[in-house]
Amino acid sequence: MTGNGAPAGDAISPGGQPAGRPPAPPSIHVRAVLTWLAIFPLVAITSMATEPLVGTWHPIARACVVTLVVVPLAVYLVVPNLVKLWAHPPPLNAPASAPLPVARLYDLTMRHAEFIAVTEDAATGFAMLLGSADLETPVPTCPGWSLAQLAEHLGGVHRWARAQLLAGGAQVDEQAADAPLSDQQALAAWFREGATALVETLRELPEDAPCWALYPPARASTWAKRQALETTLHLWDATEALGIAVPIPSRIAAAGVAEVANDMYPRQVALGRMPSLDAVVVFRLKDAAGVEDATARPVIRLRAVGELGEASAGAPTPADATLEVSAQDALLLLWKRRDLATVDARLAGSRDTLERVLSHPLVP
């Protein structure tokens, strides 16, 4: 359904496959525990089961047989199911077929501490990549950059954001120390140092501590949100470049879509980088599992800047285009990491209008 109750329109689905909800990955620490929970019993069972056949073999040969069995089972079957169980545990005392409450599965509101934790986890994952991946790997979603240059950018942003937090309200232009681009371990350490300092500062300051920020409100909580989104998106850039793209959790992706609509896009207009929109585009986020009625799913609207602060009295302006899409794909569309041909979505309304809106520099 569209925002005004009209029938849903054309599906946009690569390969004609139905769109699925991307799983929200746990933190790196939880993933380590889940991986151990998968590997230990598989190794123990496989070792005992194969003992009569390979017990007299060389230890390396026995290890080869065990890992040939364990690794595919862990990677393709056990770990994915443990991750799903962790993300969406069944409700207590409820039938197995009962849908989970929507509020448990989908909440656009994230707290200050959650944003800080997201920044910490995403930065930890990024630093791990830097310690092992080829730093010369091109990053197609950041044209012209290698993985090393992406690390230099993100590490510099972390240091710059921390400088704003500590300046007491004045805007500062702190120049980050040169990143050691040619030394892999030194670059990973440099990146980790900046991210750790940022996270510690965010945790030490009250969330309403005054500081200059890219957009209102001018307080520490704005930087917690911005850096969580910045770090998460660039972690996705890095893993996408390496062919192991990590899904963006639905709640952080939805927060990112809302940031574009309510903060980044108005800032771009205020800075004269683009005109205010003359059309209304609605993103209906389909990640709310358990919501059968599409019209009840979370909605984020892009519209003229002057209408953003209007009260909800009366009916909203009808949408020129409504896109039913996952939060991750909506975020990647708005940050120009994806285009309409590469996302699973359903469009109602004008495709031309949607493409025109997406062509604007909605983000820096």
Short mmCIF file of C-alpha atoms in Angstrom, two decimals:
data_model
loop_
_atom_site.label_atom_id
_atom_site.label_comp_id
_atom_site.label_asym_id
_atom_site.label_seq_id
_atom_site.Cartn_x
_atom_site.Cartn_y
_atom_site.Cartn_z
CA MET A 1 0.00 0.00 0.00
CA THR A 2 1.07 3.58 -0.56
CA GLY A 3 1.03 6.33 2.03
CA ASN A 4 -2.43 7.44 0.87
CA GLY A 5 -3.98 3.98 0.72
CA ALA A 6 -3.51 3.34 -3.00
CA PRO A 7 -2.56 -0.20 -4.08
CA ALA A 8 1.10 -1.04 -4.01
CA GLY A 9 2.98 -0.58 -7.27
CA ASP A 10 5.85 -2.20 -9.11
CA ALA A 11 8.29 -4.44 -7.28
CA ILE A 12 11.99 -3.60 -7.62
CA SER A 13 13.77 -6.87 -6.92
CA PRO A 14 17.08 -8.05 -8.43
CA GLY A 15 16.61 -11.39 -10.12
CA GLY A 16 12.91 -11.36 -9.34
CA GLN A 17 13.53 -12.66 -5.81
CA PRO A 18 11.34 -11.50 -2.93
CA ALA A 19 12.96 -9.01 -0.60
CA GLY A 20 14.11 -10.39 2.72
CA ARG A 21 14.87 -8.76 6.02
CA PRO A 22 18.64 -8.41 6.53
CA PRO A 23 19.75 -9.95 9.81
CA ALA A 24 21.10 -7.58 12.44
CA PRO A 25 24.54 -8.89 13.36
CA PRO A 26 25.57 -9.00 17.05
CA SER A 27 28.67 -7.25 18.34
CA ILE A 28 32.08 -8.72 17.61
CA HIS A 29 32.30 -10.04 21.18
CA VAL A 30 28.96 -11.82 20.92
CA ARG A 31 29.99 -13.25 17.54
CA ALA A 32 33.12 -14.70 19.14
CA VAL A 33 31.03 -16.45 21.80
CA LEU A 34 28.50 -17.72 19.25
CA THR A 35 31.30 -19.03 17.03
CA TRP A 36 32.84 -20.92 19.96
CA LEU A 37 29.42 -22.35 20.85
CA ALA A 38 29.20 -23.67 17.29
CA ILE A 39 32.79 -24.88 16.88
CA PHE A 40 33.36 -26.68 20.19
CA PRO A 41 30.54 -29.25 20.00
CA LEU A 42 31.10 -29.76 16.27
CA VAL A 43 34.81 -30.45 16.79
CA ALA A 44 34.12 -32.75 19.74
CA ILE A 45 31.42 -34.75 17.94
CA THR A 46 33.32 -34.97 14.64
CA SER A 47 36.53 -36.03 16.38
CA MET A 48 34.76 -38.85 18.23
CA ALA A 49 32.78 -39.93 15.16
CA THR A 50 35.84 -40.14 12.91
CA GLU A 51 38.17 -41.71 15.50
CA PRO A 52 37.60 -45.31 14.27
CA LEU A 53 38.46 -44.26 10.70
CA VAL A 54 41.32 -41.81 11.13
CA GLY A 55 42.55 -42.46 14.67
CA THR A 56 45.86 -43.86 13.44
CA TRP A 57 46.50 -41.06 10.94
CA HIS A 58 49.02 -38.25 11.40
CA PRO A 59 47.55 -35.45 13.60
CA ILE A 60 47.64 -32.97 10.69
CA ALA A 61 45.69 -35.37 8.47
CA ARG A 62 43.13 -35.94 11.25
CA ALA A 63 42.80 -32.18 11.71
CA CYS A 64 42.22 -31.80 7.97
CA VAL A 65 39.35 -34.30 8.03
CA VAL A 66 37.77 -32.72 11.12
CA THR A 67 37.92 -29.19 9.72
CA LEU A 68 36.56 -30.31 6.35
CA VAL A 69 33.44 -31.40 8.22
CA VAL A 70 33.27 -28.71 10.89
CA VAL A 71 33.89 -25.53 8.90
CA PRO A 72 31.04 -25.92 6.34
CA LEU A 73 28.61 -26.99 9.06
CA ALA A 74 29.57 -24.04 11.26
CA VAL A 75 29.64 -21.41 8.52
CA TYR A 76 26.54 -22.39 6.56
CA LEU A 77 24.30 -23.92 9.22
CA VAL A 78 25.10 -23.57 12.90
CA VAL A 79 26.52 -20.04 13.25
CA PRO A 80 23.82 -18.35 11.09
CA ASN A 81 21.09 -20.02 13.15
CA LEU A 82 22.76 -19.07 16.44
CA VAL A 83 22.96 -15.45 15.22
CA LYS A 84 19.26 -15.48 14.31
CA LEU A 85 18.38 -16.98 17.69
CA TRP A 86 20.46 -14.33 19.47
CA ALA A 87 18.89 -11.48 17.50
CA HIS A 88 15.30 -12.69 17.85
CA PRO A 89 14.86 -15.01 20.83
CA PRO A 90 11.43 -16.65 21.07
CA PRO A 91 9.12 -14.99 23.64
CA LEU A 92 8.66 -16.89 26.88
CA ASN A 93 5.41 -18.81 27.39
CA ALA A 94 4.25 -18.10 23.83
CA PRO A 95 3.42 -20.53 21.02
CA ALA A 96 6.28 -21.11 18.58
CA SER A 97 4.21 -19.61 15.77
CA ALA A 98 3.29 -16.42 17.65
CA PRO A 99 4.82 -13.26 16.14
CA LEU A 100 7.16 -11.30 18.36
CA PRO A 101 5.91 -7.91 19.54
CA VAL A 102 6.72 -5.19 17.02
CA ALA A 103 8.29 -2.97 19.68
CA ARG A 104 10.83 -5.72 20.44
CA LEU A 105 11.78 -6.21 16.80
CA TYR A 106 11.76 -2.66 15.57
CA ASP A 107 12.34 0.60 17.41
CA LEU A 108 13.48 3.71 15.59
CA THR A 109 14.52 5.30 18.90
CA MET A 110 18.08 4.55 19.96
CA ARG A 111 19.56 5.77 23.23
CA HIS A 112 22.81 7.68 23.68
CA ALA A 113 24.63 4.69 25.19
CA GLU A 114 23.50 2.46 22.32
CA PHE A 115 25.01 4.80 19.73
CA ILE A 116 28.31 4.79 21.63
CA ALA A 117 28.30 0.98 21.75
CA VAL A 118 27.61 0.85 18.00
CA THR A 119 30.59 3.15 17.36
CA GLU A 120 32.83 0.99 19.53
CA ASP A 121 31.78 -2.28 17.89
CA ALA A 122 32.01 -0.93 14.33
CA ALA A 123 35.43 0.64 15.00
CA THR A 124 36.67 -2.64 16.52
CA GLY A 125 35.59 -4.51 13.41
CA PHE A 126 37.21 -1.93 11.15
CA ALA A 127 40.50 -2.12 13.06
CA MET A 128 40.51 -5.91 12.75
CA LEU A 129 40.14 -5.60 8.98
CA LEU A 130 43.05 -3.18 8.84
CA GLY A 131 45.27 -5.70 10.62
CA SER A 132 44.77 -8.42 8.02
CA ALA A 133 43.34 -7.09 4.75
CA ASP A 134 45.27 -5.73 1.76
CA LEU A 135 45.44 -1.96 2.39
CA GLU A 136 45.64 -1.28 -1.34
CA THR A 137 42.18 -2.80 -1.92
CA PRO A 138 40.07 -0.27 -3.85
CA VAL A 139 36.81 0.81 -2.13
CA PRO A 140 34.28 1.15 -4.99
CA THR A 141 31.66 2.86 -2.80
CA CYS A 142 34.21 5.58 -1.96
CA PRO A 143 35.56 6.24 -5.47
CA GLY A 144 39.29 6.85 -5.67
CA TRP A 145 40.03 5.55 -2.18
CA SER A 146 41.90 2.46 -1.08
CA LEU A 147 41.20 0.72 2.21
CA ALA A 148 44.16 2.57 3.74
CA GLN A 149 42.77 5.93 2.61
CA LEU A 150 39.34 5.06 3.99
CA ALA A 151 41.01 4.28 7.33
CA GLU A 152 42.84 7.61 7.20
CA HIS A 153 39.55 9.42 6.58
CA LEU A 154 37.60 7.63 9.30
CA GLY A 155 40.41 7.88 11.84
CA GLY A 156 40.66 11.60 11.09
CA VAL A 157 36.90 12.04 11.50
CA HIS A 158 37.02 10.32 14.90
CA ARG A 159 39.75 12.71 16.07
CA TRP A 160 37.94 15.74 14.63
CA ALA A 161 34.65 14.78 16.30
CA ARG A 162 36.41 14.33 19.64
CA ALA A 163 37.95 17.79 19.28
CA GLN A 164 34.45 19.28 18.90
CA LEU A 165 33.27 17.44 22.02
CA LEU A 166 36.11 18.87 24.10
CA ALA A 167 35.92 22.46 22.80
CA GLY A 168 32.97 23.51 24.96
CA GLY A 169 30.82 24.85 22.13
CA ALA A 170 33.40 26.40 19.79
CA GLN A 171 34.01 24.86 16.39
CA VAL A 172 37.60 23.68 16.05
CA ASP A 173 39.53 22.47 13.04
CA GLU A 174 41.93 20.00 14.59
CA GLN A 175 44.32 18.43 12.14
CA ALA A 176 44.83 14.74 12.83
CA ALA A 177 48.35 13.37 12.95
CA ASP A 178 49.43 11.81 9.67
CA ALA A 179 48.25 8.24 9.37
CA PRO A 180 51.05 5.69 8.78
CA LEU A 181 49.57 4.44 5.52
CA SER A 182 52.52 2.24 4.54
CA ASP A 183 52.69 0.25 7.79
CA GLN A 184 49.74 -2.09 8.26
CA GLN A 185 50.03 -2.74 11.98
CA ALA A 186 50.90 0.89 12.73
CA LEU A 187 47.87 2.07 10.76
CA ALA A 188 45.58 -0.31 12.65
CA ALA A 189 47.04 0.95 15.96
CA TRP A 190 46.64 4.60 14.87
CA PHE A 191 43.03 3.99 13.91
CA ARG A 192 42.29 2.09 17.13
CA GLU A 193 43.84 4.87 19.22
CA GLY A 194 41.56 7.53 17.73
CA ALA A 195 38.43 5.41 18.00
CA THR A 196 39.16 4.46 21.60
CA ALA A 197 39.73 8.09 22.59
CA LEU A 198 36.44 9.12 20.92
CA VAL A 199 34.43 6.38 22.66
CA GLU A 200 35.99 7.17 26.05
CA THR A 201 35.21 10.87 25.66
CA LEU A 202 31.61 10.19 24.67
CA ARG A 203 31.18 7.98 27.74
CA GLU A 204 32.78 10.51 30.08
CA LEU A 205 30.70 13.50 28.96
CA PRO A 206 27.02 13.95 29.82
CA GLU A 207 24.91 13.40 26.75
CA ASP A 208 23.63 16.99 26.99
CA ALA A 209 27.15 18.47 27.25
CA PRO A 210 27.24 21.57 24.99
CA CYS A 211 29.45 21.47 21.92
CA TRP A 212 29.44 22.52 18.29
CA ALA A 213 27.75 19.94 16.08
CA LEU A 214 27.04 19.46 12.39
CA TYR A 215 23.31 19.91 13.04
CA PRO A 216 21.07 20.58 16.06
CA PRO A 217 21.01 19.91 18.91
CA ALA A 218 24.49 21.20 19.72
CA ARG A 219 25.37 18.63 22.35
CA ALA A 220 27.34 15.43 22.83
CA SER A 221 24.42 13.14 21.98
CA THR A 222 24.45 14.45 18.40
CA TRP A 223 28.06 13.34 17.98
CA ALA A 224 27.29 9.94 19.48
CA LYS A 225 24.65 9.39 16.80
CA ARG A 226 26.71 10.86 13.97
CA GLN A 227 29.81 8.81 14.74
CA ALA A 228 27.82 5.59 15.14
CA LEU A 229 26.37 6.14 11.67
CA GLU A 230 29.66 7.28 10.14
CA THR A 231 31.61 4.32 11.49
CA THR A 232 28.91 1.77 10.63
CA LEU A 233 28.61 2.98 7.04
CA HIS A 234 32.36 2.97 6.48
CA LEU A 235 32.66 -0.50 8.00
CA TRP A 236 30.09 -1.57 5.42
CA ASP A 237 32.16 0.17 2.70
CA ALA A 238 35.27 -1.73 3.77
CA THR A 239 33.62 -5.13 4.02
CA GLU A 240 31.79 -4.60 0.73
CA ALA A 241 35.14 -3.85 -0.94
CA LEU A 242 36.55 -7.08 0.49
CA GLY A 243 33.55 -9.12 -0.68
CA ILE A 244 32.31 -9.86 2.86
CA ALA A 245 29.73 -7.09 3.29
CA VAL A 246 28.46 -7.03 6.88
CA PRO A 247 24.70 -6.29 7.08
CA ILE A 248 23.81 -3.03 8.83
CA PRO A 249 21.50 -3.69 11.81
CA SER A 250 17.98 -2.48 11.11
CA ARG A 251 17.74 -0.05 14.02
CA ILE A 252 20.99 1.76 13.23
CA ALA A 253 20.10 1.80 9.52
CA ALA A 254 16.67 3.28 10.32
CA ALA A 255 18.33 5.90 12.51
CA GLY A 256 20.56 6.72 9.55
CA VAL A 257 17.59 7.12 7.19
CA ALA A 258 15.93 9.44 9.70
CA GLU A 259 19.19 11.41 10.04
CA VAL A 260 19.31 12.02 6.29
CA ALA A 261 15.67 13.14 6.17
CA ASN A 262 15.66 15.30 9.29
CA ASP A 263 19.26 16.50 9.69
CA MET A 264 21.59 15.97 6.72
CA TYR A 265 19.24 17.00 3.91
CA PRO A 266 18.11 20.24 5.66
CA ARG A 267 21.78 21.04 6.33
CA GLN A 268 22.61 20.58 2.65
CA VAL A 269 19.80 23.01 1.76
CA ALA A 270 20.93 25.53 4.40
CA LEU A 271 24.50 25.41 3.03
CA GLY A 272 23.24 26.07 -0.52
CA ARG A 273 24.33 22.69 -1.82
CA MET A 274 20.88 21.77 -3.12
CA PRO A 275 17.38 23.27 -3.37
CA SER A 276 14.56 22.31 -1.05
CA LEU A 277 12.60 19.40 -2.49
CA ASP A 278 9.39 20.12 -4.39
CA ALA A 279 8.11 16.55 -4.01
CA VAL A 280 7.31 14.15 -1.19
CA VAL A 281 9.04 10.77 -1.07
CA VAL A 282 8.14 8.21 1.58
CA PHE A 283 10.35 5.34 2.71
CA ARG A 284 8.22 2.61 4.28
CA LEU A 285 10.68 0.42 6.15
CA LYS A 286 9.71 -3.21 5.87
CA ASP A 287 12.06 -4.49 8.59
CA ALA A 288 9.21 -4.52 11.13
CA ALA A 289 8.74 -8.27 11.15
CA GLY A 290 5.32 -9.34 12.33
CA VAL A 291 3.56 -6.35 10.78
CA GLU A 292 1.33 -7.82 8.09
CA ASP A 293 -0.25 -4.51 7.08
CA ALA A 294 2.33 -2.61 5.01
CA THR A 295 0.68 0.71 5.91
CA ALA A 296 1.56 0.11 9.59
CA ARG A 297 5.30 -0.14 8.96
CA PRO A 298 7.66 2.66 10.05
CA VAL A 299 7.62 5.62 7.66
CA ILE A 300 10.27 8.27 7.02
CA ARG A 301 9.40 11.20 4.73
CA LEU A 302 11.56 13.41 2.52
CA ARG A 303 9.79 16.68 1.75
CA ALA A 304 10.25 20.43 1.49
CA VAL A 305 12.46 21.76 4.28
CA GLY A 306 9.76 24.21 5.41
CA GLU A 307 7.40 21.30 6.11
CA LEU A 308 9.79 19.30 8.29
CA GLY A 309 8.79 20.94 11.55
CA GLU A 310 5.07 21.08 10.91
CA ALA A 311 2.69 19.66 13.51
CA SER A 312 0.78 16.55 12.61
CA ALA A 313 -2.58 18.33 12.55
CA GLY A 314 -4.54 17.34 9.48
CA ALA A 315 -3.63 14.83 6.82
CA PRO A 316 0.01 14.76 5.64
CA THR A 317 0.84 15.87 2.13
CA PRO A 318 0.23 12.90 -0.21
CA ALA A 319 3.39 11.16 -1.33
CA ASP A 320 4.56 11.51 -4.93
CA ALA A 321 6.47 8.24 -4.52
CA THR A 322 6.45 5.58 -1.80
CA LEU A 323 9.24 3.02 -1.59
CA GLU A 324 8.75 -0.06 0.57
CA VAL A 325 12.30 -1.13 1.33
CA SER A 326 14.55 -2.43 4.11
CA ALA A 327 16.20 0.15 6.35
CA GLN A 328 19.64 -0.91 5.13
CA ASP A 329 18.76 -0.53 1.46
CA ALA A 330 17.09 2.84 2.15
CA LEU A 331 20.25 4.05 3.89
CA LEU A 332 22.50 2.81 1.09
CA LEU A 333 20.26 4.49 -1.51
CA LEU A 334 20.38 7.82 0.30
CA TRP A 335 24.17 7.67 0.70
CA LYS A 336 24.50 6.63 -2.95
CA ARG A 337 25.96 3.21 -2.20
CA ARG A 338 23.15 1.53 -4.10
CA ASP A 339 20.73 2.43 -6.89
CA LEU A 340 17.16 1.37 -7.52
CA ALA A 341 18.25 -1.44 -9.82
CA THR A 342 20.20 -3.17 -7.03
CA VAL A 343 17.76 -3.13 -4.10
CA ASP A 344 14.77 -5.25 -3.14
CA ALA A 345 11.91 -2.78 -2.99
CA ARG A 346 8.36 -2.06 -4.05
CA LEU A 347 7.53 1.33 -5.54
CA ALA A 348 4.17 3.08 -5.64
CA GLY A 349 3.91 6.39 -7.44
CA SER A 350 6.33 8.15 -9.74
CA ARG A 351 9.64 6.46 -10.40
CA ASP A 352 10.87 9.58 -12.19
CA THR A 353 10.19 11.66 -9.06
CA LEU A 354 11.96 9.16 -6.83
CA GLU A 355 15.02 9.06 -9.09
CA ARG A 356 15.09 12.86 -9.27
CA VAL A 357 15.01 13.16 -5.48
CA LEU A 358 17.71 10.53 -5.03
CA SER A 359 19.92 12.31 -7.57
CA HIS A 360 20.21 15.36 -5.27
CA PRO A 361 23.21 15.66 -2.90
CA LEU A 362 21.08 14.82 0.15
CA VAL A 363 24.24 14.10 2.15
CA PRO A 364 27.73 15.65 2.16
#
